């Protein structure tokens, strides 16, 4: 502690103030207390600095909308007034934004309390226990009077009368007191009770920010349960750093990656990816489809052998989707991926069906991605189809020379074992 200086420059012995080193210690201690109080846990890593202002969507409209919500959240974090609702589908960045608001307040030396609705109700139930560290009334009062409350996953656990009553009491108190609150609903507002909707959307108190609208996609253009692996294949997790590849193979693989990404961004004509099993062609084809889905655009991924099996079974009158409907869906899809093309084209019937699809799409100039292990120079693909695959006016034919990544990984494992001996 030190004596401050008077205007004359002499010490004022009637007062003492913290020196710089003590003040720094007090600031660190206060920050630690604020972090403990915040209940953020591992979410203390989420801030505005490590969040892309345009979000993670591939859709330009969604990027523009996210930027607006991002700025609204930053403004609220600087001066929290009223309620801020962050609405959007799972993975759109709602929780990151909500946690960033709390972390921004803490960085300014001001309190904020974060909790999910399910955790809040669990804590309240546990607080009834006589052995609870914090009595029920004390904990509920702490949440109810938090200078800034961030309530995440709201609507998940409000199905029981008791849960609805507790959440209603909490929100009614904060509504009447006009206490700054960030709410992240996990169910659509229109599915909530009218009384609750009225509170959450009150124009004088609440600002509703829609991060991204969840657009329904036709059932024909979504990943089915049999495509869980392809669903996870994106351009981000495509491995371009395989250590056992030669410089020529790495350059070739990167060329295929760039071609696939360019096609995803601007689908035009046909993209043919040819190479041995495991070289990465299916991953790139699935990444194109996932890019389209992220941009809320239709795309259809089919494995040719399985499609032909479905087509044969569609002749059964008990099938929900008729043969004609199934054939038409594939033939006219705005974006189509034919994976493992050529695997089941031995029969005249199979060859004719695939030719009909490809001839239609060729003439209609519909964007199409084809993956195959077969080469054109060995007459492994029927001539009338092969001529369309290599037509430079409509098709970009890429031969991937990288080997099977599974054998590549096995070679690395064996080499690692030899080095460890």
mmCIF file of C-alpha atoms in Angstrom:
data_model
loop_
_atom_site.group_PDB
_atom_site.id
_atom_site.type_symbol
_atom_site.label_atom_id
_atom_site.label_comp_id
_atom_site.label_asym_id
_atom_site.label_seq_id
_atom_site.Cartn_x
_atom_site.Cartn_y
_atom_site.Cartn_z
ATOM 1 C CA UNK A 1 0.000 0.000 0.000
ATOM 2 C CA UNK A 2 1.173 3.550 -0.734
ATOM 3 C CA UNK A 3 0.151 7.124 0.016
ATOM 4 C CA UNK A 4 -1.275 8.965 -2.983
ATOM 5 C CA UNK A 5 0.251 12.289 -4.031
ATOM 6 C CA UNK A 6 -1.350 15.651 -3.404
ATOM 7 C CA UNK A 7 -1.580 18.265 -6.212
ATOM 8 C CA UNK A 8 1.561 19.787 -4.727
ATOM 9 C CA UNK A 9 3.403 16.537 -5.339
ATOM 10 C CA UNK A 10 3.768 15.692 -1.640
ATOM 11 C CA UNK A 11 2.414 12.401 -0.184
ATOM 12 C CA UNK A 12 -1.102 12.474 1.281
ATOM 13 C CA UNK A 13 -0.486 10.645 4.562
ATOM 14 C CA UNK A 14 -4.200 10.725 5.428
ATOM 15 C CA UNK A 15 -4.960 8.050 2.770
ATOM 16 C CA UNK A 16 -3.551 4.806 1.440
ATOM 17 C CA UNK A 17 -4.208 3.148 -1.919
ATOM 18 C CA UNK A 18 -3.081 -0.184 -3.406
ATOM 19 C CA UNK A 19 0.248 -0.037 -5.222
ATOM 20 C CA UNK A 20 0.508 -1.403 -8.768
ATOM 21 C CA UNK A 21 1.739 -4.830 -7.720
ATOM 22 C CA UNK A 22 -1.029 -5.248 -5.151
ATOM 23 C CA UNK A 23 -3.637 -3.951 -7.606
ATOM 24 C CA UNK A 24 -2.447 -6.506 -10.178
ATOM 25 C CA UNK A 25 -2.824 -9.257 -7.589
ATOM 26 C CA UNK A 26 -6.300 -8.040 -6.696
ATOM 27 C CA UNK A 27 -7.293 -7.981 -10.395
ATOM 28 C CA UNK A 28 -6.036 -11.547 -10.880
ATOM 29 C CA UNK A 29 -7.896 -12.703 -7.795
ATOM 30 C CA UNK A 30 -11.102 -11.006 -8.937
ATOM 31 C CA UNK A 31 -10.800 -12.561 -12.391
ATOM 32 C CA UNK A 32 -10.356 -16.016 -10.850
ATOM 33 C CA UNK A 33 -13.452 -15.495 -8.687
ATOM 34 C CA UNK A 34 -15.480 -14.312 -11.665
ATOM 35 C CA UNK A 35 -14.475 -17.409 -13.661
ATOM 36 C CA UNK A 36 -15.481 -19.696 -10.798
ATOM 37 C CA UNK A 37 -18.789 -17.882 -10.440
ATOM 38 C CA UNK A 38 -19.480 -17.982 -14.194
ATOM 39 C CA UNK A 39 -19.935 -21.785 -14.270
ATOM 40 C CA UNK A 40 -18.526 -21.745 -17.819
ATOM 41 C CA UNK A 41 -16.065 -24.569 -17.236
ATOM 42 C CA UNK A 42 -14.408 -25.542 -20.535
ATOM 43 C CA UNK A 43 -16.520 -22.946 -22.370
ATOM 44 C CA UNK A 44 -14.137 -20.274 -21.072
ATOM 45 C CA UNK A 45 -12.184 -20.856 -24.309
ATOM 46 C CA UNK A 46 -15.046 -19.504 -26.428
ATOM 47 C CA UNK A 47 -14.653 -15.830 -27.263
ATOM 48 C CA UNK A 48 -15.268 -13.432 -30.115
ATOM 49 C CA UNK A 49 -11.628 -13.569 -31.214
ATOM 50 C CA UNK A 50 -11.711 -17.289 -32.083
ATOM 51 C CA UNK A 51 -15.100 -17.163 -33.780
ATOM 52 C CA UNK A 52 -15.325 -16.470 -37.507
ATOM 53 C CA UNK A 53 -17.565 -13.389 -37.960
ATOM 54 C CA UNK A 54 -19.246 -15.021 -40.960
ATOM 55 C CA UNK A 55 -19.821 -18.383 -39.199
ATOM 56 C CA UNK A 56 -19.247 -21.857 -40.630
ATOM 57 C CA UNK A 57 -21.971 -22.124 -43.249
ATOM 58 C CA UNK A 58 -21.146 -22.458 -46.939
ATOM 59 C CA UNK A 59 -24.272 -20.458 -47.811
ATOM 60 C CA UNK A 60 -23.539 -16.740 -48.483
ATOM 61 C CA UNK A 61 -26.967 -15.738 -47.142
ATOM 62 C CA UNK A 62 -26.311 -17.581 -43.885
ATOM 63 C CA UNK A 63 -22.853 -15.991 -43.666
ATOM 64 C CA UNK A 64 -24.369 -12.531 -43.994
ATOM 65 C CA UNK A 65 -27.005 -13.318 -41.368
ATOM 66 C CA UNK A 66 -24.408 -14.750 -38.967
ATOM 67 C CA UNK A 67 -22.305 -11.610 -39.263
ATOM 68 C CA UNK A 68 -25.310 -9.511 -38.189
ATOM 69 C CA UNK A 69 -25.922 -11.740 -35.164
ATOM 70 C CA UNK A 70 -22.185 -11.703 -34.362
ATOM 71 C CA UNK A 71 -22.221 -7.893 -34.232
ATOM 72 C CA UNK A 72 -25.440 -7.875 -32.172
ATOM 73 C CA UNK A 73 -23.838 -10.264 -29.659
ATOM 74 C CA UNK A 74 -20.721 -8.078 -29.376
ATOM 75 C CA UNK A 75 -22.892 -5.004 -28.814
ATOM 76 C CA UNK A 76 -24.875 -6.834 -26.137
ATOM 77 C CA UNK A 77 -21.656 -7.996 -24.439
ATOM 78 C CA UNK A 78 -20.429 -4.390 -24.245
ATOM 79 C CA UNK A 79 -23.687 -3.068 -22.768
ATOM 80 C CA UNK A 80 -26.165 -5.821 -21.822
ATOM 81 C CA UNK A 81 -29.724 -4.536 -21.810
ATOM 82 C CA UNK A 82 -32.910 -6.583 -21.955
ATOM 83 C CA UNK A 83 -32.942 -10.095 -23.398
ATOM 84 C CA UNK A 84 -31.065 -11.536 -26.333
ATOM 85 C CA UNK A 85 -32.378 -14.732 -27.987
ATOM 86 C CA UNK A 86 -30.005 -16.722 -30.217
ATOM 87 C CA UNK A 87 -31.936 -19.037 -32.528
ATOM 88 C CA UNK A 88 -30.562 -21.505 -35.057
ATOM 89 C CA UNK A 89 -30.088 -25.204 -35.839
ATOM 90 C CA UNK A 90 -27.590 -27.423 -34.050
ATOM 91 C CA UNK A 91 -24.000 -26.554 -34.948
ATOM 92 C CA UNK A 92 -24.786 -23.025 -36.132
ATOM 93 C CA UNK A 93 -22.681 -21.375 -33.394
ATOM 94 C CA UNK A 94 -25.328 -20.419 -30.821
ATOM 95 C CA UNK A 95 -23.461 -21.729 -27.770
ATOM 96 C CA UNK A 96 -20.163 -20.195 -28.907
ATOM 97 C CA UNK A 97 -21.817 -16.783 -29.223
ATOM 98 C CA UNK A 98 -23.568 -17.112 -25.860
ATOM 99 C CA UNK A 99 -20.363 -18.185 -24.085
ATOM 100 C CA UNK A 100 -18.413 -15.413 -25.845
ATOM 101 C CA UNK A 101 -20.797 -12.842 -24.362
ATOM 102 C CA UNK A 102 -20.205 -14.206 -20.854
ATOM 103 C CA UNK A 103 -16.432 -14.372 -21.352
ATOM 104 C CA UNK A 104 -16.371 -10.810 -22.659
ATOM 105 C CA UNK A 105 -18.113 -9.568 -19.495
ATOM 106 C CA UNK A 106 -15.662 -11.487 -17.319
ATOM 107 C CA UNK A 107 -12.681 -10.053 -19.218
ATOM 108 C CA UNK A 108 -14.054 -6.603 -18.297
ATOM 109 C CA UNK A 109 -14.143 -7.594 -14.639
ATOM 110 C CA UNK A 110 -17.925 -7.991 -14.538
ATOM 111 C CA UNK A 111 -19.965 -11.053 -13.484
ATOM 112 C CA UNK A 112 -21.896 -13.402 -15.773
ATOM 113 C CA UNK A 113 -23.478 -16.767 -14.997
ATOM 114 C CA UNK A 114 -23.839 -19.532 -17.602
ATOM 115 C CA UNK A 115 -25.982 -22.645 -17.239
ATOM 116 C CA UNK A 116 -27.980 -24.992 -19.453
ATOM 117 C CA UNK A 117 -31.664 -25.490 -18.690
ATOM 118 C CA UNK A 118 -31.208 -29.253 -18.021
ATOM 119 C CA UNK A 119 -28.316 -28.581 -15.606
ATOM 120 C CA UNK A 120 -30.290 -25.855 -13.862
ATOM 121 C CA UNK A 121 -33.198 -28.197 -13.193
ATOM 122 C CA UNK A 122 -30.840 -30.987 -12.079
ATOM 123 C CA UNK A 123 -29.149 -28.626 -9.604
ATOM 124 C CA UNK A 124 -32.516 -27.468 -8.284
ATOM 125 C CA UNK A 125 -33.627 -31.073 -7.743
ATOM 126 C CA UNK A 126 -30.359 -31.917 -5.988
ATOM 127 C CA UNK A 127 -30.659 -28.811 -3.800
ATOM 128 C CA UNK A 128 -33.731 -30.331 -2.117
ATOM 129 C CA UNK A 129 -31.363 -32.903 -0.605
ATOM 130 C CA UNK A 130 -30.564 -31.963 3.037
ATOM 131 C CA UNK A 131 -26.898 -32.774 2.353
ATOM 132 C CA UNK A 132 -26.635 -30.309 -0.520
ATOM 133 C CA UNK A 133 -23.803 -27.767 -0.222
ATOM 134 C CA UNK A 134 -26.058 -24.940 -1.417
ATOM 135 C CA UNK A 135 -29.663 -24.838 -0.155
ATOM 136 C CA UNK A 136 -32.397 -24.783 -2.792
ATOM 137 C CA UNK A 137 -33.522 -21.208 -2.059
ATOM 138 C CA UNK A 138 -29.972 -19.857 -2.107
ATOM 139 C CA UNK A 139 -29.098 -21.483 -5.430
ATOM 140 C CA UNK A 140 -32.359 -20.445 -7.110
ATOM 141 C CA UNK A 141 -31.896 -16.898 -5.859
ATOM 142 C CA UNK A 142 -28.335 -16.848 -7.212
ATOM 143 C CA UNK A 143 -29.530 -17.764 -10.699
ATOM 144 C CA UNK A 144 -32.601 -15.553 -10.563
ATOM 145 C CA UNK A 145 -30.612 -12.447 -9.590
ATOM 146 C CA UNK A 146 -27.494 -13.030 -11.708
ATOM 147 C CA UNK A 147 -26.360 -9.654 -13.125
ATOM 148 C CA UNK A 148 -26.149 -11.391 -16.508
ATOM 149 C CA UNK A 149 -27.649 -14.839 -17.030
ATOM 150 C CA UNK A 150 -26.880 -17.038 -20.027
ATOM 151 C CA UNK A 151 -29.460 -19.835 -20.250
ATOM 152 C CA UNK A 152 -28.480 -22.407 -22.886
ATOM 153 C CA UNK A 153 -30.447 -25.382 -24.299
ATOM 154 C CA UNK A 154 -33.697 -23.831 -23.173
ATOM 155 C CA UNK A 155 -36.775 -25.971 -23.763
ATOM 156 C CA UNK A 156 -35.075 -29.382 -23.501
ATOM 157 C CA UNK A 157 -36.258 -30.307 -20.026
ATOM 158 C CA UNK A 158 -39.507 -28.394 -19.647
ATOM 159 C CA UNK A 159 -41.890 -31.281 -20.225
ATOM 160 C CA UNK A 160 -42.914 -31.870 -16.581
ATOM 161 C CA UNK A 161 -45.212 -29.460 -14.675
ATOM 162 C CA UNK A 162 -42.519 -28.919 -12.020
ATOM 163 C CA UNK A 163 -39.877 -28.049 -14.603
ATOM 164 C CA UNK A 164 -42.215 -25.680 -16.426
ATOM 165 C CA UNK A 165 -43.104 -23.973 -13.151
ATOM 166 C CA UNK A 166 -39.460 -23.440 -12.115
ATOM 167 C CA UNK A 167 -38.458 -22.037 -15.502
ATOM 168 C CA UNK A 168 -41.554 -19.842 -15.582
ATOM 169 C CA UNK A 169 -40.719 -18.452 -12.124
ATOM 170 C CA UNK A 170 -37.164 -17.717 -13.203
ATOM 171 C CA UNK A 171 -38.099 -15.991 -16.440
ATOM 172 C CA UNK A 172 -41.041 -14.085 -14.934
ATOM 173 C CA UNK A 173 -38.776 -12.635 -12.234
ATOM 174 C CA UNK A 174 -36.085 -11.597 -14.715
ATOM 175 C CA UNK A 175 -38.728 -10.292 -17.133
ATOM 176 C CA UNK A 176 -40.347 -8.079 -14.506
ATOM 177 C CA UNK A 177 -36.939 -6.936 -13.228
ATOM 178 C CA UNK A 178 -35.649 -6.406 -16.782
ATOM 179 C CA UNK A 179 -32.426 -8.226 -15.932
ATOM 180 C CA UNK A 180 -29.998 -8.827 -18.834
ATOM 181 C CA UNK A 181 -30.454 -12.386 -20.092
ATOM 182 C CA UNK A 182 -29.163 -14.414 -23.006
ATOM 183 C CA UNK A 183 -31.417 -17.334 -23.949
ATOM 184 C CA UNK A 184 -30.535 -20.085 -26.419
ATOM 185 C CA UNK A 185 -33.700 -22.076 -27.238
ATOM 186 C CA UNK A 186 -33.222 -25.580 -28.566
ATOM 187 C CA UNK A 187 -36.802 -25.956 -29.766
ATOM 188 C CA UNK A 188 -38.651 -23.606 -32.160
ATOM 189 C CA UNK A 189 -40.429 -20.706 -30.481
ATOM 190 C CA UNK A 190 -43.707 -21.679 -32.136
ATOM 191 C CA UNK A 191 -43.627 -24.993 -30.242
ATOM 192 C CA UNK A 192 -43.516 -23.245 -26.844
ATOM 193 C CA UNK A 193 -46.514 -22.220 -24.759
ATOM 194 C CA UNK A 194 -48.132 -18.958 -25.788
ATOM 195 C CA UNK A 195 -47.350 -17.310 -22.445
ATOM 196 C CA UNK A 196 -43.676 -18.160 -22.846
ATOM 197 C CA UNK A 197 -43.582 -17.040 -26.468
ATOM 198 C CA UNK A 198 -45.011 -13.682 -25.440
ATOM 199 C CA UNK A 199 -42.240 -13.151 -22.870
ATOM 200 C CA UNK A 200 -39.419 -14.280 -25.127
ATOM 201 C CA UNK A 201 -40.502 -12.119 -28.053
ATOM 202 C CA UNK A 202 -41.613 -9.005 -26.164
ATOM 203 C CA UNK A 203 -40.562 -6.159 -28.505
ATOM 204 C CA UNK A 204 -39.700 -3.791 -25.649
ATOM 205 C CA UNK A 205 -37.402 -6.229 -23.867
ATOM 206 C CA UNK A 206 -36.218 -8.938 -26.258
ATOM 207 C CA UNK A 207 -34.056 -8.928 -29.361
ATOM 208 C CA UNK A 208 -34.528 -12.154 -31.335
ATOM 209 C CA UNK A 209 -31.531 -13.063 -33.486
ATOM 210 C CA UNK A 210 -31.950 -15.876 -36.003
ATOM 211 C CA UNK A 211 -28.472 -17.208 -36.809
ATOM 212 C CA UNK A 212 -29.540 -19.602 -39.524
ATOM 213 C CA UNK A 213 -32.883 -20.918 -40.624
ATOM 214 C CA UNK A 214 -33.168 -24.671 -40.834
ATOM 215 C CA UNK A 215 -34.461 -25.344 -44.313
ATOM 216 C CA UNK A 216 -36.282 -28.609 -44.902
ATOM 217 C CA UNK A 217 -34.592 -30.658 -47.607
ATOM 218 C CA UNK A 218 -36.449 -33.156 -49.740
ATOM 219 C CA UNK A 219 -36.178 -36.667 -48.335
ATOM 220 C CA UNK A 220 -34.466 -37.788 -51.533
ATOM 221 C CA UNK A 221 -31.612 -35.409 -50.834
ATOM 222 C CA UNK A 222 -30.449 -36.335 -47.338
ATOM 223 C CA UNK A 223 -27.989 -38.912 -46.056
ATOM 224 C CA UNK A 224 -29.665 -42.198 -45.269
ATOM 225 C CA UNK A 225 -28.631 -44.331 -42.273
ATOM 226 C CA UNK A 226 -26.452 -46.466 -44.546
ATOM 227 C CA UNK A 227 -24.238 -43.458 -45.299
ATOM 228 C CA UNK A 228 -22.958 -42.603 -41.818
ATOM 229 C CA UNK A 229 -19.350 -42.808 -43.029
ATOM 230 C CA UNK A 230 -19.921 -40.576 -46.063
ATOM 231 C CA UNK A 231 -21.806 -38.118 -43.884
ATOM 232 C CA UNK A 232 -18.555 -37.364 -42.039
ATOM 233 C CA UNK A 233 -16.415 -36.919 -45.183
ATOM 234 C CA UNK A 234 -15.633 -33.253 -45.780
ATOM 235 C CA UNK A 235 -12.968 -31.210 -47.507
ATOM 236 C CA UNK A 236 -11.643 -30.195 -44.085
ATOM 237 C CA UNK A 237 -10.818 -33.734 -42.975
ATOM 238 C CA UNK A 238 -9.466 -34.928 -46.333
ATOM 239 C CA UNK A 239 -5.833 -35.990 -45.753
ATOM 240 C CA UNK A 240 -3.465 -34.171 -48.094
ATOM 241 C CA UNK A 241 -0.363 -34.876 -45.983
ATOM 242 C CA UNK A 242 0.119 -38.617 -46.407
ATOM 243 C CA UNK A 243 3.850 -39.080 -45.569
ATOM 244 C CA UNK A 244 4.472 -42.190 -47.715
ATOM 245 C CA UNK A 245 3.397 -40.592 -50.991
ATOM 246 C CA UNK A 246 5.903 -39.424 -53.569
ATOM 247 C CA UNK A 247 5.954 -35.736 -54.574
ATOM 248 C CA UNK A 248 4.214 -36.684 -57.831
ATOM 249 C CA UNK A 249 1.454 -38.545 -55.957
ATOM 250 C CA UNK A 250 0.972 -35.672 -53.490
ATOM 251 C CA UNK A 251 0.732 -33.168 -56.335
ATOM 252 C CA UNK A 252 -1.778 -35.385 -58.135
ATOM 253 C CA UNK A 253 -3.889 -35.805 -54.978
ATOM 254 C CA UNK A 254 -3.928 -32.057 -54.349
ATOM 255 C CA UNK A 255 -4.983 -31.476 -57.967
ATOM 256 C CA UNK A 256 -7.933 -33.852 -57.477
ATOM 257 C CA UNK A 257 -8.810 -32.110 -54.190
ATOM 258 C CA UNK A 258 -8.804 -28.676 -55.872
ATOM 259 C CA UNK A 259 -10.911 -29.945 -58.760
ATOM 260 C CA UNK A 260 -13.486 -31.439 -56.359
ATOM 261 C CA UNK A 261 -13.623 -28.270 -54.248
ATOM 262 C CA UNK A 262 -14.039 -26.084 -57.336
ATOM 263 C CA UNK A 263 -16.830 -28.366 -58.548
ATOM 264 C CA UNK A 264 -18.565 -28.152 -55.158
ATOM 265 C CA UNK A 265 -18.394 -24.359 -55.248
ATOM 266 C CA UNK A 266 -19.569 -24.109 -58.856
ATOM 267 C CA UNK A 267 -21.146 -27.371 -60.088
ATOM 268 C CA UNK A 268 -20.922 -27.514 -63.852
ATOM 269 C CA UNK A 269 -20.676 -30.477 -66.187
ATOM 270 C CA UNK A 270 -19.255 -33.801 -65.034
ATOM 271 C CA UNK A 271 -16.380 -34.668 -62.723
ATOM 272 C CA UNK A 272 -14.939 -38.180 -63.100
ATOM 273 C CA UNK A 273 -12.614 -39.456 -60.355
ATOM 274 C CA UNK A 274 -10.805 -42.639 -61.345
ATOM 275 C CA UNK A 275 -8.363 -44.584 -59.207
ATOM 276 C CA UNK A 276 -7.885 -47.697 -57.135
ATOM 277 C CA UNK A 277 -9.979 -48.465 -54.072
ATOM 278 C CA UNK A 278 -9.005 -46.317 -51.093
ATOM 279 C CA UNK A 279 -7.276 -43.555 -53.070
ATOM 280 C CA UNK A 280 -9.717 -40.909 -51.774
ATOM 281 C CA UNK A 281 -12.180 -40.542 -54.647
ATOM 282 C CA UNK A 282 -15.260 -41.488 -52.587
ATOM 283 C CA UNK A 283 -14.226 -39.070 -49.830
ATOM 284 C CA UNK A 284 -13.990 -36.225 -52.344
ATOM 285 C CA UNK A 285 -17.331 -37.149 -53.924
ATOM 286 C CA UNK A 286 -19.040 -37.270 -50.507
ATOM 287 C CA UNK A 287 -17.391 -33.961 -49.552
ATOM 288 C CA UNK A 288 -19.022 -32.365 -52.602
ATOM 289 C CA UNK A 289 -22.429 -33.602 -51.421
ATOM 290 C CA UNK A 290 -21.814 -32.385 -47.865
ATOM 291 C CA UNK A 291 -20.796 -28.986 -49.217
ATOM 292 C CA UNK A 292 -24.096 -28.809 -51.128
ATOM 293 C CA UNK A 293 -26.099 -29.791 -48.047
ATOM 294 C CA UNK A 294 -24.346 -27.117 -45.992
ATOM 295 C CA UNK A 295 -25.307 -24.577 -48.633
ATOM 296 C CA UNK A 296 -28.907 -25.879 -48.448
ATOM 297 C CA UNK A 297 -28.770 -27.218 -51.986
ATOM 298 C CA UNK A 298 -30.030 -30.626 -53.132
ATOM 299 C CA UNK A 299 -27.612 -33.431 -53.976
ATOM 300 C CA UNK A 300 -27.975 -37.190 -54.260
ATOM 301 C CA UNK A 301 -25.267 -39.762 -53.462
ATOM 302 C CA UNK A 302 -25.810 -43.317 -54.665
ATOM 303 C CA UNK A 303 -23.599 -46.388 -54.750
ATOM 304 C CA UNK A 304 -24.194 -47.863 -58.193
ATOM 305 C CA UNK A 305 -24.356 -51.585 -57.239
ATOM 306 C CA UNK A 306 -26.775 -50.857 -54.396
ATOM 307 C CA UNK A 307 -28.862 -48.558 -56.592
ATOM 308 C CA UNK A 308 -29.266 -51.304 -59.197
ATOM 309 C CA UNK A 309 -30.372 -53.706 -56.447
ATOM 310 C CA UNK A 310 -32.942 -51.149 -55.255
ATOM 311 C CA UNK A 311 -34.074 -50.647 -58.825
ATOM 312 C CA UNK A 312 -34.638 -54.387 -59.303
ATOM 313 C CA UNK A 313 -36.551 -54.685 -56.036
ATOM 314 C CA UNK A 314 -38.690 -51.677 -56.991
ATOM 315 C CA UNK A 315 -40.543 -53.929 -59.428
ATOM 316 C CA UNK A 316 -42.196 -55.426 -56.328
ATOM 317 C CA UNK A 317 -45.733 -53.940 -56.069
ATOM 318 C CA UNK A 318 -45.383 -53.766 -52.263
ATOM 319 C CA UNK A 319 -42.503 -51.271 -52.451
ATOM 320 C CA UNK A 320 -43.281 -47.765 -51.183
ATOM 321 C CA UNK A 321 -41.280 -46.180 -54.004
ATOM 322 C CA UNK A 322 -42.138 -47.466 -57.457
ATOM 323 C CA UNK A 323 -39.560 -48.365 -60.090
ATOM 324 C CA UNK A 324 -40.513 -45.361 -62.220
ATOM 325 C CA UNK A 325 -40.307 -42.947 -59.286
ATOM 326 C CA UNK A 326 -36.916 -44.233 -58.125
ATOM 327 C CA UNK A 327 -35.478 -44.138 -61.641
ATOM 328 C CA UNK A 328 -36.803 -40.617 -62.195
ATOM 329 C CA UNK A 329 -35.384 -39.318 -58.901
ATOM 330 C CA UNK A 330 -31.877 -40.462 -59.804
ATOM 331 C CA UNK A 331 -32.095 -39.470 -63.463
ATOM 332 C CA UNK A 332 -33.222 -35.880 -62.756
ATOM 333 C CA UNK A 333 -31.415 -35.108 -59.474
ATOM 334 C CA UNK A 334 -30.040 -31.516 -59.596
ATOM 335 C CA UNK A 335 -26.687 -32.893 -58.440
ATOM 336 C CA UNK A 336 -25.851 -36.607 -58.617
ATOM 337 C CA UNK A 337 -22.912 -38.687 -57.381
ATOM 338 C CA UNK A 338 -22.542 -42.150 -58.901
ATOM 339 C CA UNK A 339 -20.097 -43.946 -56.610
ATOM 340 C CA UNK A 340 -18.394 -47.223 -57.631
ATOM 341 C CA UNK A 341 -19.551 -46.865 -61.212
ATOM 342 C CA UNK A 342 -18.934 -49.958 -63.308
ATOM 343 C CA UNK A 343 -19.022 -52.425 -60.411
ATOM 344 C CA UNK A 344 -22.298 -54.025 -61.491
ATOM 345 C CA UNK A 345 -22.566 -53.369 -65.208
ATOM 346 C CA UNK A 346 -22.004 -56.944 -66.394
ATOM 347 C CA UNK A 347 -25.612 -57.655 -67.352
ATOM 348 C CA UNK A 348 -27.287 -56.072 -70.395
ATOM 349 C CA UNK A 349 -30.132 -54.811 -68.164
ATOM 350 C CA UNK A 350 -27.734 -53.016 -65.784
ATOM 351 C CA UNK A 351 -25.764 -51.486 -68.650
ATOM 352 C CA UNK A 352 -28.947 -50.222 -70.295
ATOM 353 C CA UNK A 353 -30.317 -48.632 -67.119
ATOM 354 C CA UNK A 354 -27.057 -46.811 -66.376
ATOM 355 C CA UNK A 355 -26.755 -45.678 -69.992
ATOM 356 C CA UNK A 356 -30.271 -44.232 -69.877
ATOM 357 C CA UNK A 357 -29.435 -42.264 -66.734
ATOM 358 C CA UNK A 358 -26.108 -40.994 -68.007
ATOM 359 C CA UNK A 359 -27.361 -40.166 -71.478
ATOM 360 C CA UNK A 360 -30.228 -38.137 -70.022
ATOM 361 C CA UNK A 361 -27.919 -36.233 -67.662
ATOM 362 C CA UNK A 362 -25.378 -35.685 -70.447
ATOM 363 C CA UNK A 363 -27.964 -34.148 -72.762
ATOM 364 C CA UNK A 364 -29.596 -32.139 -69.951
ATOM 365 C CA UNK A 365 -26.154 -30.895 -68.783
ATOM 366 C CA UNK A 366 -26.905 -31.875 -65.174
ATOM 367 C CA UNK A 367 -23.961 -31.730 -62.713
ATOM 368 C CA UNK A 368 -22.715 -35.272 -62.091
ATOM 369 C CA UNK A 369 -19.806 -36.798 -60.161
ATOM 370 C CA UNK A 370 -18.663 -40.301 -61.057
ATOM 371 C CA UNK A 371 -16.125 -42.434 -59.186
ATOM 372 C CA UNK A 372 -14.753 -45.622 -60.690
ATOM 373 C CA UNK A 373 -11.853 -48.048 -60.416
ATOM 374 C CA UNK A 374 -12.076 -48.913 -64.090
ATOM 375 C CA UNK A 375 -9.861 -47.353 -66.737
ATOM 376 C CA UNK A 376 -11.079 -46.231 -70.123
ATOM 377 C CA UNK A 377 -8.095 -47.397 -72.131
ATOM 378 C CA UNK A 378 -8.700 -51.051 -71.262
ATOM 379 C CA UNK A 379 -12.282 -51.120 -72.554
ATOM 380 C CA UNK A 380 -13.590 -51.827 -69.068
ATOM 381 C CA UNK A 381 -16.408 -49.305 -69.484
ATOM 382 C CA UNK A 382 -18.888 -49.536 -72.343
ATOM 383 C CA UNK A 383 -17.876 -47.379 -75.287
ATOM 384 C CA UNK A 384 -21.000 -45.196 -75.510
ATOM 385 C CA UNK A 385 -20.625 -44.309 -71.799
ATOM 386 C CA UNK A 386 -16.831 -43.976 -71.916
ATOM 387 C CA UNK A 387 -17.078 -41.436 -74.726
ATOM 388 C CA UNK A 388 -19.244 -39.226 -72.515
ATOM 389 C CA UNK A 389 -16.911 -39.583 -69.524
ATOM 390 C CA UNK A 390 -13.934 -38.245 -71.478
ATOM 391 C CA UNK A 391 -15.752 -35.566 -73.450
ATOM 392 C CA UNK A 392 -13.620 -32.522 -72.628
ATOM 393 C CA UNK A 393 -16.486 -30.147 -73.372
ATOM 394 C CA UNK A 394 -18.609 -31.460 -70.510
ATOM 395 C CA UNK A 395 -16.393 -33.705 -68.401
ATOM 396 C CA UNK A 396 -13.257 -33.309 -66.276
ATOM 397 C CA UNK A 397 -11.606 -36.747 -66.077
ATOM 398 C CA UNK A 398 -9.037 -37.124 -63.262
ATOM 399 C CA UNK A 399 -6.885 -40.198 -62.716
ATOM 400 C CA UNK A 400 -5.812 -40.338 -59.042
ATOM 401 C CA UNK A 401 -2.450 -42.131 -58.762
ATOM 402 C CA UNK A 402 -2.318 -42.236 -54.962
ATOM 403 C CA UNK A 403 -2.412 -45.801 -53.559
ATOM 404 C CA UNK A 404 -4.949 -47.244 -51.133
ATOM 405 C CA UNK A 405 -4.663 -45.163 -47.957
ATOM 406 C CA UNK A 406 -5.292 -48.287 -45.874
ATOM 407 C CA UNK A 407 -2.148 -49.970 -47.201
ATOM 408 C CA UNK A 408 -0.388 -46.631 -46.738
ATOM 409 C CA UNK A 409 -1.396 -46.572 -43.064
ATOM 410 C CA UNK A 410 -0.320 -50.202 -42.676
ATOM 411 C CA UNK A 411 3.129 -49.389 -44.079
ATOM 412 C CA UNK A 412 3.481 -46.551 -41.560
ATOM 413 C CA UNK A 413 2.475 -48.865 -38.731
ATOM 414 C CA UNK A 414 5.021 -51.498 -39.773
ATOM 415 C CA UNK A 415 7.763 -48.891 -40.107
ATOM 416 C CA UNK A 416 6.929 -47.570 -36.647
ATOM 417 C CA UNK A 417 7.208 -51.072 -35.226
ATOM 418 C CA UNK A 418 10.635 -51.588 -36.840
ATOM 419 C CA UNK A 419 11.914 -48.310 -35.416
ATOM 420 C CA UNK A 420 10.701 -49.231 -31.924
ATOM 421 C CA UNK A 421 12.655 -52.522 -31.909
#
